[in-house]
Amino acid sequence: MTPQLEIQIIAVIVAVACSIPGVFLVLRKMAMMSDAITHTILLGIVGAYFIVFDLSSPLLIMGAAVVGLLTVYLVELLNSTKLLSEDSAIGVVFPLLFSIAIIIVSKYASSVHLDTDSVLLGELAFAPFNRMVIGGVDIGAKAIYSMGTVLLINLVLVIVFFKELKLATFDKGLAAVLGFSPILIHYGLMTSVSVTAVGAFEAVGSILVIAFMVGPPISAYLITDDLKKMIILSAFIGAVNAIIGYQFADLLDVSIAGCMATFTGISFMLIFIFAPKRGMITIIRRRKYQEIDFAAKTMLFHVYNHEGDENEYIENGIVSISNHLNWQKDFLERIVIKLKSDNFIVETNGIFKLTEEGREYANKSYEEIIAE
């Protein structure tokens, strides 16, 4: 297996592993919590390192998970006082814990491969150099197996606890009534986020972890409302971003993690603009249609209301109706053209009259509005 292929496999595994818990963070409106956790767990890694003095010890992951949970707890504790919003609480806790870790590293561990650049930026190009050797046999890059294990754990957790996660995400009250503990599920999810982040640190850095944990899920959210489809689509988008990002980095000879994060942003922007249901173009078209539809109904109601009235020639007059509806002449012409093409109004003796179809449509629209 070539180093280039190993890098792409690692990137795809990291993207899929991050996107799975990322879906639930996005749905819970906690996307920025991933930013806080992916930075503050450095304190847990540093603290665990000073206990075992071994960068490959599993205790580092446990330390990171504990500090990740501590971050969530402190943010929610401050937010529960109602004196701070959640983003303000994150803005207090995240720099505090992260800066403590930076001070400790710079003061006591400057000679250890635990510098802030390696944590924040990572370097995928170096990942194939860290080999997994068993019994003297090289079986591939270590990151493939470490992140593969994290991916497997995340998949098993989501498959086994899918119902609980879904209930606790969309309706905490119902989850509690049915006997599930929303708090336990919440902290279980945060533990998964912490373990995923620390597992991906060495290979890709925290910036790319955040990009993979937030970008693909919010892109998938714009495409589908189905949770299962959202998880699958999120993983697919993350994997495609990783592969395309690597190909462009190789072509331009630039940072691999930077290109992957950039393509994550580009793919989101494309989906944000062109998504069939929630894309910007679709929303603009829908609002335009609603504006025309609302104006057409308003004119129908106005004509219907003054039909046979003694002021009908003034209220429904072809020349004067724009003043009563407070519309510009060109806008009135557009609405009249639409209503005529739908055979809802006709012009008779200088006034607008409803056709039978127009009268039926006005009655039906009125009943629908009242029913709402």
Short mmCIF file of C-alpha atoms in Angstrom, two decimals, residues 105-307:
data_model
loop_
_atom_site.label_atom_id
_atom_site.label_comp_id
_atom_site.label_asym_id
_atom_site.label_seq_id
_atom_site.Cartn_x
_atom_site.Cartn_y
_atom_site.Cartn_z
CA VAL A 105 3.25 22.40 27.73
CA SER A 106 5.42 25.47 27.14
CA LYS A 107 6.80 25.40 30.71
CA TYR A 108 7.34 21.72 31.43
CA ALA A 109 7.02 19.75 28.17
CA SER A 110 8.67 21.88 25.49
CA SER A 111 10.96 18.98 24.53
CA VAL A 112 8.09 16.51 24.18
CA HIS A 113 6.20 16.00 20.87
CA LEU A 114 3.14 17.63 22.39
CA ASP A 115 3.46 21.09 20.91
CA THR A 116 0.41 23.19 20.08
CA ASP A 117 1.10 23.22 16.33
CA SER A 118 0.93 19.42 16.13
CA VAL A 119 -2.32 19.45 18.11
CA LEU A 120 -4.03 22.26 16.21
CA LEU A 121 -2.86 21.71 12.67
CA GLY A 122 -1.74 18.08 12.54
CA GLU A 123 0.01 16.77 9.46
CA LEU A 124 -1.55 13.96 7.48
CA ALA A 125 1.55 13.64 5.33
CA PHE A 126 3.48 12.31 8.35
CA ALA A 127 0.80 9.78 9.39
CA PRO A 128 2.21 6.90 7.22
CA PHE A 129 5.57 7.20 9.04
CA ASN A 130 4.00 6.05 12.31
CA ARG A 131 3.74 2.29 11.61
CA MET A 132 1.87 -0.51 13.32
CA VAL A 133 4.31 -3.42 13.72
CA ILE A 134 3.17 -6.73 15.20
CA GLY A 135 5.66 -9.57 15.62
CA GLY A 136 8.14 -7.74 13.43
CA VAL A 137 5.56 -7.45 10.60
CA ASP A 138 4.57 -4.00 9.33
CA ILE A 139 0.79 -4.07 8.86
CA GLY A 140 0.30 -0.42 7.88
CA ALA A 141 -0.03 3.08 9.28
CA LYS A 142 -0.93 3.12 12.97
CA ALA A 143 -3.58 5.83 12.43
CA ILE A 144 -5.60 3.48 10.21
CA TYR A 145 -6.03 1.05 13.12
CA SER A 146 -6.45 3.64 15.90
CA MET A 147 -9.06 5.68 13.99
CA GLY A 148 -10.59 2.51 12.57
CA THR A 149 -11.21 1.39 16.15
CA VAL A 150 -12.76 4.77 17.02
CA LEU A 151 -14.97 4.57 13.90
CA LEU A 152 -16.07 1.06 14.84
CA ILE A 153 -16.92 2.18 18.40
CA ASN A 154 -18.95 5.15 17.09
CA LEU A 155 -20.82 2.91 14.63
CA VAL A 156 -21.65 0.35 17.32
CA LEU A 157 -22.80 3.07 19.74
CA VAL A 158 -25.09 4.68 17.15
CA ILE A 159 -26.54 1.37 15.96
CA VAL A 160 -27.12 -0.01 19.47
CA PHE A 161 -28.40 3.26 21.03
CA PHE A 162 -30.01 4.79 17.93
CA LYS A 163 -33.49 4.92 19.45
CA GLU A 164 -32.21 6.46 22.69
CA LEU A 165 -30.07 9.04 20.88
CA LYS A 166 -32.95 9.96 18.58
CA LEU A 167 -35.42 10.39 21.44
CA ALA A 168 -33.00 12.34 23.65
CA THR A 169 -32.09 14.61 20.72
CA PHE A 170 -35.60 15.50 19.56
CA ASP A 171 -37.69 15.12 22.73
CA LYS A 172 -35.87 14.93 26.07
CA GLY A 173 -39.15 14.92 28.00
CA LEU A 174 -40.51 11.89 26.14
CA ALA A 175 -37.16 10.12 26.54
CA ALA A 176 -37.31 10.65 30.31
CA VAL A 177 -40.94 9.45 30.47
CA LEU A 178 -40.01 6.26 28.56
CA GLY A 179 -37.27 5.52 31.09
CA PHE A 180 -34.21 6.76 29.19
CA SER A 181 -31.84 9.14 30.93
CA PRO A 182 -31.26 12.20 28.66
CA ILE A 183 -28.36 13.31 30.88
CA LEU A 184 -26.62 9.92 30.65
CA ILE A 185 -27.13 9.85 26.85
CA HIS A 186 -25.89 13.43 26.61
CA TYR A 187 -22.65 12.75 28.47
CA GLY A 188 -22.21 9.47 26.60
CA LEU A 189 -22.34 11.43 23.34
CA MET A 190 -19.85 13.98 24.69
CA THR A 191 -17.52 11.13 25.68
CA SER A 192 -17.74 9.82 22.12
CA VAL A 193 -16.89 13.30 20.79
CA SER A 194 -13.89 13.58 23.14
CA VAL A 195 -12.51 10.11 22.29
CA THR A 196 -12.98 10.75 18.55
CA ALA A 197 -11.22 14.09 18.78
CA VAL A 198 -8.23 12.82 20.72
CA GLY A 199 -7.95 9.80 18.42
CA ALA A 200 -7.81 12.09 15.37
CA PHE A 201 -5.42 14.64 16.90
CA GLU A 202 -2.17 12.98 15.96
CA ALA A 203 -3.25 12.32 12.38
CA VAL A 204 -5.18 15.42 11.32
CA GLY A 205 -5.14 18.06 14.10
CA SER A 206 -8.10 19.70 15.83
CA ILE A 207 -8.93 22.15 13.02
CA LEU A 208 -9.74 19.32 10.60
CA VAL A 209 -11.58 17.43 13.35
CA ILE A 210 -13.89 20.43 13.79
CA ALA A 211 -14.34 20.74 10.02
CA PHE A 212 -15.27 17.06 9.67
CA MET A 213 -17.44 17.08 12.80
CA VAL A 214 -19.54 20.10 11.77
CA GLY A 215 -19.28 20.62 7.97
CA PRO A 216 -20.66 17.31 6.60
CA PRO A 217 -23.52 17.06 9.17
CA ILE A 218 -24.83 20.58 8.47
CA SER A 219 -24.52 19.90 4.73
CA ALA A 220 -26.55 16.69 5.13
CA TYR A 221 -29.07 18.56 7.31
CA LEU A 222 -29.82 20.87 4.37
CA ILE A 223 -30.62 17.88 2.16
CA THR A 224 -32.70 15.50 4.30
CA ASP A 225 -34.93 15.36 7.41
CA ASP A 226 -34.46 11.62 7.88
CA LEU A 227 -31.94 10.94 10.69
CA LYS A 228 -30.63 7.67 9.24
CA LYS A 229 -30.17 9.23 5.80
CA MET A 230 -28.54 12.24 7.43
CA ILE A 231 -25.93 10.06 9.15
CA ILE A 232 -25.16 8.12 5.95
CA LEU A 233 -25.11 11.28 3.80
CA SER A 234 -22.91 13.08 6.32
CA ALA A 235 -20.37 10.24 6.26
CA PHE A 236 -20.45 10.18 2.44
CA ILE A 237 -19.93 13.96 2.14
CA GLY A 238 -17.07 13.84 4.66
CA ALA A 239 -15.35 11.01 2.75
CA VAL A 240 -15.73 12.80 -0.62
CA ASN A 241 -14.36 16.05 0.88
CA ALA A 242 -11.35 14.14 2.25
CA ILE A 243 -10.52 12.51 -1.10
CA ILE A 244 -11.05 15.64 -3.23
CA GLY A 245 -9.13 17.73 -0.68
CA TYR A 246 -6.17 15.33 -0.85
CA GLN A 247 -6.14 15.30 -4.66
CA PHE A 248 -6.03 19.11 -4.83
CA ALA A 249 -3.37 19.28 -2.10
CA ASP A 250 -1.27 16.82 -4.09
CA LEU A 251 -1.86 18.79 -7.30
CA LEU A 252 -1.04 22.20 -5.78
CA ASP A 253 1.62 20.90 -3.32
CA VAL A 254 -0.05 22.60 -0.34
CA SER A 255 -1.31 21.59 3.14
CA ILE A 256 -3.46 18.43 2.99
CA ALA A 257 -5.50 19.29 6.09
CA GLY A 258 -5.98 22.86 4.78
CA CYS A 259 -7.30 21.61 1.41
CA MET A 260 -9.67 19.12 3.07
CA ALA A 261 -11.05 21.80 5.42
CA THR A 262 -11.40 24.18 2.44
CA PHE A 263 -13.34 21.63 0.39
CA THR A 264 -15.54 20.92 3.39
CA GLY A 265 -16.45 24.62 3.37
CA ILE A 266 -16.88 24.71 -0.42
CA SER A 267 -19.14 21.63 -0.48
CA PHE A 268 -21.27 23.19 2.28
CA MET A 269 -21.61 26.46 0.33
CA LEU A 270 -22.63 24.56 -2.84
CA ILE A 271 -25.27 22.58 -0.92
CA PHE A 272 -26.33 25.75 0.93
CA ILE A 273 -27.03 27.42 -2.43
CA PHE A 274 -28.35 24.52 -4.54
CA ALA A 275 -30.01 22.09 -2.04
CA PRO A 276 -33.40 21.07 -3.48
CA LYS A 277 -35.48 21.75 -0.33
CA ARG A 278 -33.52 24.21 1.83
CA GLY A 279 -31.05 25.76 -0.62
CA MET A 280 -30.90 29.53 -1.05
CA ILE A 281 -32.17 29.39 -4.65
CA THR A 282 -35.11 27.21 -3.63
CA ILE A 283 -35.94 29.53 -0.70
CA ILE A 284 -35.79 32.64 -2.93
CA ARG A 285 -38.06 30.98 -5.52
CA ARG A 286 -40.46 29.84 -2.78
CA ARG A 287 -40.65 33.32 -1.23
CA LYS A 288 -41.20 34.87 -4.67
CA TYR A 289 -44.00 32.39 -5.36
CA GLN A 290 -45.54 33.05 -1.92
CA GLU A 291 -45.38 36.82 -2.52
CA ILE A 292 -47.20 36.49 -5.85
CA ASP A 293 -49.68 33.96 -4.46
CA PHE A 294 -50.45 36.15 -1.42
CA ALA A 295 -50.94 39.23 -3.64
CA ALA A 296 -53.21 37.30 -6.03
CA LYS A 297 -55.41 36.12 -3.13
CA THR A 298 -55.46 39.64 -1.67
CA MET A 299 -56.76 41.04 -4.96
CA LEU A 300 -59.35 38.27 -5.28
CA PHE A 301 -60.61 38.95 -1.73
CA HIS A 302 -60.71 42.69 -2.44
CA VAL A 303 -62.71 42.27 -5.66
CA TYR A 304 -65.00 39.69 -4.01
CA ASN A 305 -65.60 41.95 -0.99
CA HIS A 306 -66.69 44.92 -3.14
CA GLU A 307 -68.61 42.93 -5.73
#
